[in-house]
Short mmCIF file of C-alpha atoms and ligand atoms in Angstrom, two decimals:
data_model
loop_
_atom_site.label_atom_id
_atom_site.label_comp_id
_atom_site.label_asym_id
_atom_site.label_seq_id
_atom_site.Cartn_x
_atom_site.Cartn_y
_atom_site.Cartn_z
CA UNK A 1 35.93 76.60 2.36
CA UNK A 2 34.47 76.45 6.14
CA UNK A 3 38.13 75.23 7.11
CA UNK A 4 39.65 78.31 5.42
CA UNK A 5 37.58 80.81 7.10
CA UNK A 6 37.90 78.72 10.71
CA UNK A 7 41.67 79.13 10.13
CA UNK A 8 41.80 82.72 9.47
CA UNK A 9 39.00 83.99 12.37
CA UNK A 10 40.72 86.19 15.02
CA UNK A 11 40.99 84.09 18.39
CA UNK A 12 42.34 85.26 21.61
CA UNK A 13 46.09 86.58 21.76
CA UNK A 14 48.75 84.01 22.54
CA UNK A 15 51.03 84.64 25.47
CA UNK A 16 54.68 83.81 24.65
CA UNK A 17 56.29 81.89 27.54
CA UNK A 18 59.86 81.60 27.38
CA UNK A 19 60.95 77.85 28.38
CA UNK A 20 64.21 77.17 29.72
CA UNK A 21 66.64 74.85 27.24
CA UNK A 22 69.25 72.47 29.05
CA UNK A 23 72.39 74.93 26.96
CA UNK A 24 71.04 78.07 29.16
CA UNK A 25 69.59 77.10 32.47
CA UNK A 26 67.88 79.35 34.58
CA UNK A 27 69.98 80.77 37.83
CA UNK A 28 68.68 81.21 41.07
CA UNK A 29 69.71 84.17 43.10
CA UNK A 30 71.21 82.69 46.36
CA UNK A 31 70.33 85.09 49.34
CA UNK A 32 71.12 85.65 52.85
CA UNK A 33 72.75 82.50 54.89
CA UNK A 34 72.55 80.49 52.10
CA UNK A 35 75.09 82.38 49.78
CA UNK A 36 77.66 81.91 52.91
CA UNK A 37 76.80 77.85 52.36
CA UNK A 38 77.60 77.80 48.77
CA UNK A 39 81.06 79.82 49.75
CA UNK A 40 83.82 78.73 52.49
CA UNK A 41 81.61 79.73 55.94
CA UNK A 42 80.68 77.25 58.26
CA UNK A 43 78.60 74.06 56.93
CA UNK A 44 75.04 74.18 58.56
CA UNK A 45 76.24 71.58 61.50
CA UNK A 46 78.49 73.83 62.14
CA UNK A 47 76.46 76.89 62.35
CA UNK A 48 73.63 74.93 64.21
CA UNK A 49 76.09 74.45 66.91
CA UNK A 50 77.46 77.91 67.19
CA UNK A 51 73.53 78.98 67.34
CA UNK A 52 72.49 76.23 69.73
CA UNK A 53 72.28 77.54 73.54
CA UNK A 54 75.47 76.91 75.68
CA UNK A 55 75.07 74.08 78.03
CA UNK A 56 74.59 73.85 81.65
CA UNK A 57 77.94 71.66 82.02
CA UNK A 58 79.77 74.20 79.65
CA UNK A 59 78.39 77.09 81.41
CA UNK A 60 79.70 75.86 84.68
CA UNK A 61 82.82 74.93 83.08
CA UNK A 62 83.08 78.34 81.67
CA UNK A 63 82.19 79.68 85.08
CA UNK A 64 85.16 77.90 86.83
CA UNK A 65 87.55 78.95 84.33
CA UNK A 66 86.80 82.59 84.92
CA UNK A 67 86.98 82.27 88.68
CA UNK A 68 90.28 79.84 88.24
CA UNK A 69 91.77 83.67 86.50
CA UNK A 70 90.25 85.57 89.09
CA UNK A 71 91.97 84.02 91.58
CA UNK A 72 95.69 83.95 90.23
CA UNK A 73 95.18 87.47 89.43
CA UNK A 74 94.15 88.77 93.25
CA UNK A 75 97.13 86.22 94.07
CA UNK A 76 99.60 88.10 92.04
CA UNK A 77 98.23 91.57 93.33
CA UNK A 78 98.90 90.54 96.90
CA UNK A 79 102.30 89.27 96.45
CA UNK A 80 103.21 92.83 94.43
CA UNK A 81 101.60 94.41 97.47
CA UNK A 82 103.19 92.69 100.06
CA UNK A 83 106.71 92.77 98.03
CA UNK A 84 106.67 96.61 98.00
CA UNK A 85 108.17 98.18 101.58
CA UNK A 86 105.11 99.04 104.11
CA UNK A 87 106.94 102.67 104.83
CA UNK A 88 108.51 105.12 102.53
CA UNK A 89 111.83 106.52 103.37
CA UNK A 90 111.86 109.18 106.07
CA UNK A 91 108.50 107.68 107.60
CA UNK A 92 108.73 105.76 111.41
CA UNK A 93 108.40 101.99 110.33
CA UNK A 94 111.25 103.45 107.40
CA UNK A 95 114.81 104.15 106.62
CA UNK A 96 116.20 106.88 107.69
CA UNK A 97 119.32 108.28 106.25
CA UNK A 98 121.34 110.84 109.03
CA UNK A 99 123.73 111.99 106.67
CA UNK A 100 127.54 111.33 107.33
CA UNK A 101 128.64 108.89 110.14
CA UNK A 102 131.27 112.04 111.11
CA UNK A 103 128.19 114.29 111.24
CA UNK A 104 125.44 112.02 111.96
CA UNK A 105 126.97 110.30 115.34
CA UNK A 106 128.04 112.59 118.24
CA UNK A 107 131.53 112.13 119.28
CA UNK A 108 132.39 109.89 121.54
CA UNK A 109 132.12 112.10 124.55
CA UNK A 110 129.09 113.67 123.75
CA UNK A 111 126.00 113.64 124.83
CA UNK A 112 123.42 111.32 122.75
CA UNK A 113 121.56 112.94 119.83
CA UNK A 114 117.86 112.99 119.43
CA UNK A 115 116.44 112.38 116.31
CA UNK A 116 112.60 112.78 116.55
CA UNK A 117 111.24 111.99 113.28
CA UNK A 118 112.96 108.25 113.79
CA UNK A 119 111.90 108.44 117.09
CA UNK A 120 115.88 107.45 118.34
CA UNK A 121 118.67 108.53 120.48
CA UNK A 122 121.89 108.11 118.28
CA UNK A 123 124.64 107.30 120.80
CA UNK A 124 128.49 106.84 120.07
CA UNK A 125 130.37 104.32 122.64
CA UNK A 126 133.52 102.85 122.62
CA UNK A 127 132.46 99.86 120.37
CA UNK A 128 130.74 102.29 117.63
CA UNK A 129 127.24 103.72 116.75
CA UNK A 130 123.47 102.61 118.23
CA UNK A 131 120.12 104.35 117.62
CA UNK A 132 117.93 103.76 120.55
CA UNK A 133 114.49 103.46 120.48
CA UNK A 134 113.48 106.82 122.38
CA UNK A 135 110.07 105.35 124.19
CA UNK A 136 110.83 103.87 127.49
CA UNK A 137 110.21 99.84 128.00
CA UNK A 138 108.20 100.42 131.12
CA UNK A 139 105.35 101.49 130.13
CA UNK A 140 106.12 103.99 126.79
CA UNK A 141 107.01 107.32 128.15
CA UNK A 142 109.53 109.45 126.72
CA UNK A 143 112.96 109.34 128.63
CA UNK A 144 115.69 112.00 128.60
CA UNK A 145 119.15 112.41 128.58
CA UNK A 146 120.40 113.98 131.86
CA UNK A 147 124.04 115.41 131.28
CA UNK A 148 124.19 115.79 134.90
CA UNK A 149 124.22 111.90 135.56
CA UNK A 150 125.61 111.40 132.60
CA UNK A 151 122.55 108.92 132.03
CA UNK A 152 118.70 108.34 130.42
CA UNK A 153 116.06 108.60 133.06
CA UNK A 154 112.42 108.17 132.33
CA UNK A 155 109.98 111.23 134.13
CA UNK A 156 107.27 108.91 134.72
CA UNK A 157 108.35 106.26 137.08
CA UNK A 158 111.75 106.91 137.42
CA UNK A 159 113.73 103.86 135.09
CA UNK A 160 117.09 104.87 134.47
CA UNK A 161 119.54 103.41 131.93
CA UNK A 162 123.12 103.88 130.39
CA UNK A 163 123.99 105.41 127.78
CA UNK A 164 124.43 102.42 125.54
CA UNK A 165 120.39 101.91 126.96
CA UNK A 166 121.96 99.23 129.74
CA UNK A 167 119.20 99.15 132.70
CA UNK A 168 120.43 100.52 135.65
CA UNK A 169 117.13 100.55 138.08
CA UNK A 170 113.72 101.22 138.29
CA UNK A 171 110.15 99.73 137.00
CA UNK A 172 111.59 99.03 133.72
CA UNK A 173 112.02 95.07 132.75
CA UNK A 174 114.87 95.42 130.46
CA UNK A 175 117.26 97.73 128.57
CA UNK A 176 116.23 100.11 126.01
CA UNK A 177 115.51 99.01 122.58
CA UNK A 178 117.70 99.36 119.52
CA UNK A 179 116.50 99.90 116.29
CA UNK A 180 119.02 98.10 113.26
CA UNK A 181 121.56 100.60 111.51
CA UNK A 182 123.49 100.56 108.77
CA UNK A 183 126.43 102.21 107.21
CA UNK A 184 126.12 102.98 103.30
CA UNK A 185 128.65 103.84 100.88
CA UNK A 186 128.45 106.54 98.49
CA UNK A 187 126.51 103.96 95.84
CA UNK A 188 124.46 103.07 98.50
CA UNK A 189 125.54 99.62 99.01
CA UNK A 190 125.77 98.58 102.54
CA UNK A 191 128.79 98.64 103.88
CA UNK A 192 128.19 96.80 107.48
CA UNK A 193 125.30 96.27 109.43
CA UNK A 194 123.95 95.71 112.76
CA UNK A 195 124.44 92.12 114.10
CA UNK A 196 121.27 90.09 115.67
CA UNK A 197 122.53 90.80 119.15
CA UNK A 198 122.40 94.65 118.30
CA UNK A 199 125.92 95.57 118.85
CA UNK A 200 127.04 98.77 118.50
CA UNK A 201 127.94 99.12 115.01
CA UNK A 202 132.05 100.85 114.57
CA UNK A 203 131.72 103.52 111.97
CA UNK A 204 133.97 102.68 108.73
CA UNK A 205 134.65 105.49 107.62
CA UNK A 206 133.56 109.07 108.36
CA UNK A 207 132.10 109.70 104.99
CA UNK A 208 130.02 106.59 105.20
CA UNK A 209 126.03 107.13 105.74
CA UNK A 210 124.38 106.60 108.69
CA UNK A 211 120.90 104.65 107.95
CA UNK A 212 118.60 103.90 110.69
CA UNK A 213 116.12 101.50 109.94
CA UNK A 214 113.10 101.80 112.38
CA UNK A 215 111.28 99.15 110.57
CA UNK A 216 113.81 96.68 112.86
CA UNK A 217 113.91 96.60 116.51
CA UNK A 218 115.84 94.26 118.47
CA UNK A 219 114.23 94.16 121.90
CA UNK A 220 116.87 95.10 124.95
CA UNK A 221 117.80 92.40 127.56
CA UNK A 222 115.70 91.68 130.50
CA UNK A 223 117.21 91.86 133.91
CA UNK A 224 117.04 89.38 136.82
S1 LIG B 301 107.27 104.49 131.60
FE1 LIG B 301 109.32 104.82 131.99
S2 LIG B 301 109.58 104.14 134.00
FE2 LIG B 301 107.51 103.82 133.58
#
């Protein structure tokens, strides 16, 4: 009888727990990093070493590279620099194109024509075309043509020269100075040029360009 009512007195309430069976175990939510282990990221070595702190070796290494492409690049800049011409067309130190050889180069008994953007005397002899550099080799004055004398004479100290630029007296210590020419077809390919003596240049054809380039002077000869 005392077991009866023992059974049936009204204890505390019982907490179900659920426990986990070995059919359904319990999964674990994977989080953060560790979701990118379980998939196809780096393993953990890996990632240690892509968080671990660069080296002094590979810093230096990394350092050399970068000058090592520094360096080749400048080196390619200059050489593009350097390849492209100094002076545009039409500027002293350029070409400049005089139009025809007919137009361009007086007649053969004419007096010498100035050009003073190129800085030249354009002279027509028996043995064809020169452009003479139009400062004086004494000391850089301007000379003149004097149709009187038939002849270049310089105002400052009195140097006096052919008309081909040949010395003929005075201060000077050589003949005038010849800057290279050029004849150019229609195309603009060259059709003849000046020699490295600086002959006068015979004109091709009187439809051919006259080019003087005053980038290239060939120094006049000096006189015992
Ligand atoms: S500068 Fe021409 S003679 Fe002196």
């Amino acid at each position: 009888m005392a077991e009866a009512s023992a059974a049936a007195a009204p204890g505390p309430p019982q907490v179900a727990t659920a426990k986990p069976t070995a059919a359904a175990p319990t999964a674990k939510p994977v989080t953060g990093h560790k979701q990118e282990l379980k998939g196809n990221g780096p393993t953990a070595a890996e990632q240690a070493m892509l968080q671990a702190p660069i080296t002094r070796r590979e810093f230096l290494n990394y350092a050399f590279l970068a000058s090592l492409g520094i360096f080749f690049v400048a080196l390619g800049g200059a050489f593009f620099v350097f390849a492209l011409p100094r002076f545009g067309a039409g500027e002293f130190g350029g070409l400049f194109t005089l139009g025809s050889a007919g137009d361009a180069a007086p007649p053969l008994d004419d007096a010498p024509k100035s050009n003073t953007a190129a800085r030249a005397w354009v002279v027509q002899t028996d043995n064809g075309v020169l452009a003479l550099y139009n400062v004086c080799v004494h000391l850089g004055c301007l000379y003149g043509w004097q149709p009187v004398t038939n002849r270049f004479e310089c105002p400052c100290h009195g140097s006096k020269y052919q008309k081909d630029g040949t010395y003929i007296e005075g201060p000077a210590p050589r003949s005038l100075d010849r800057f290279v020419i050029r004849f150019t077809g229609a195309d603009g390919n060259v059709i003849s040029e000046t020699n490295a003596k600086g002959d006068p240049l015979p004109i091709p054809s009187p439809d051919a360009n006259l080019v003087v380039d005053t980038g290239k002077i060939i120094q006049g000869q000096t006189h015992g």
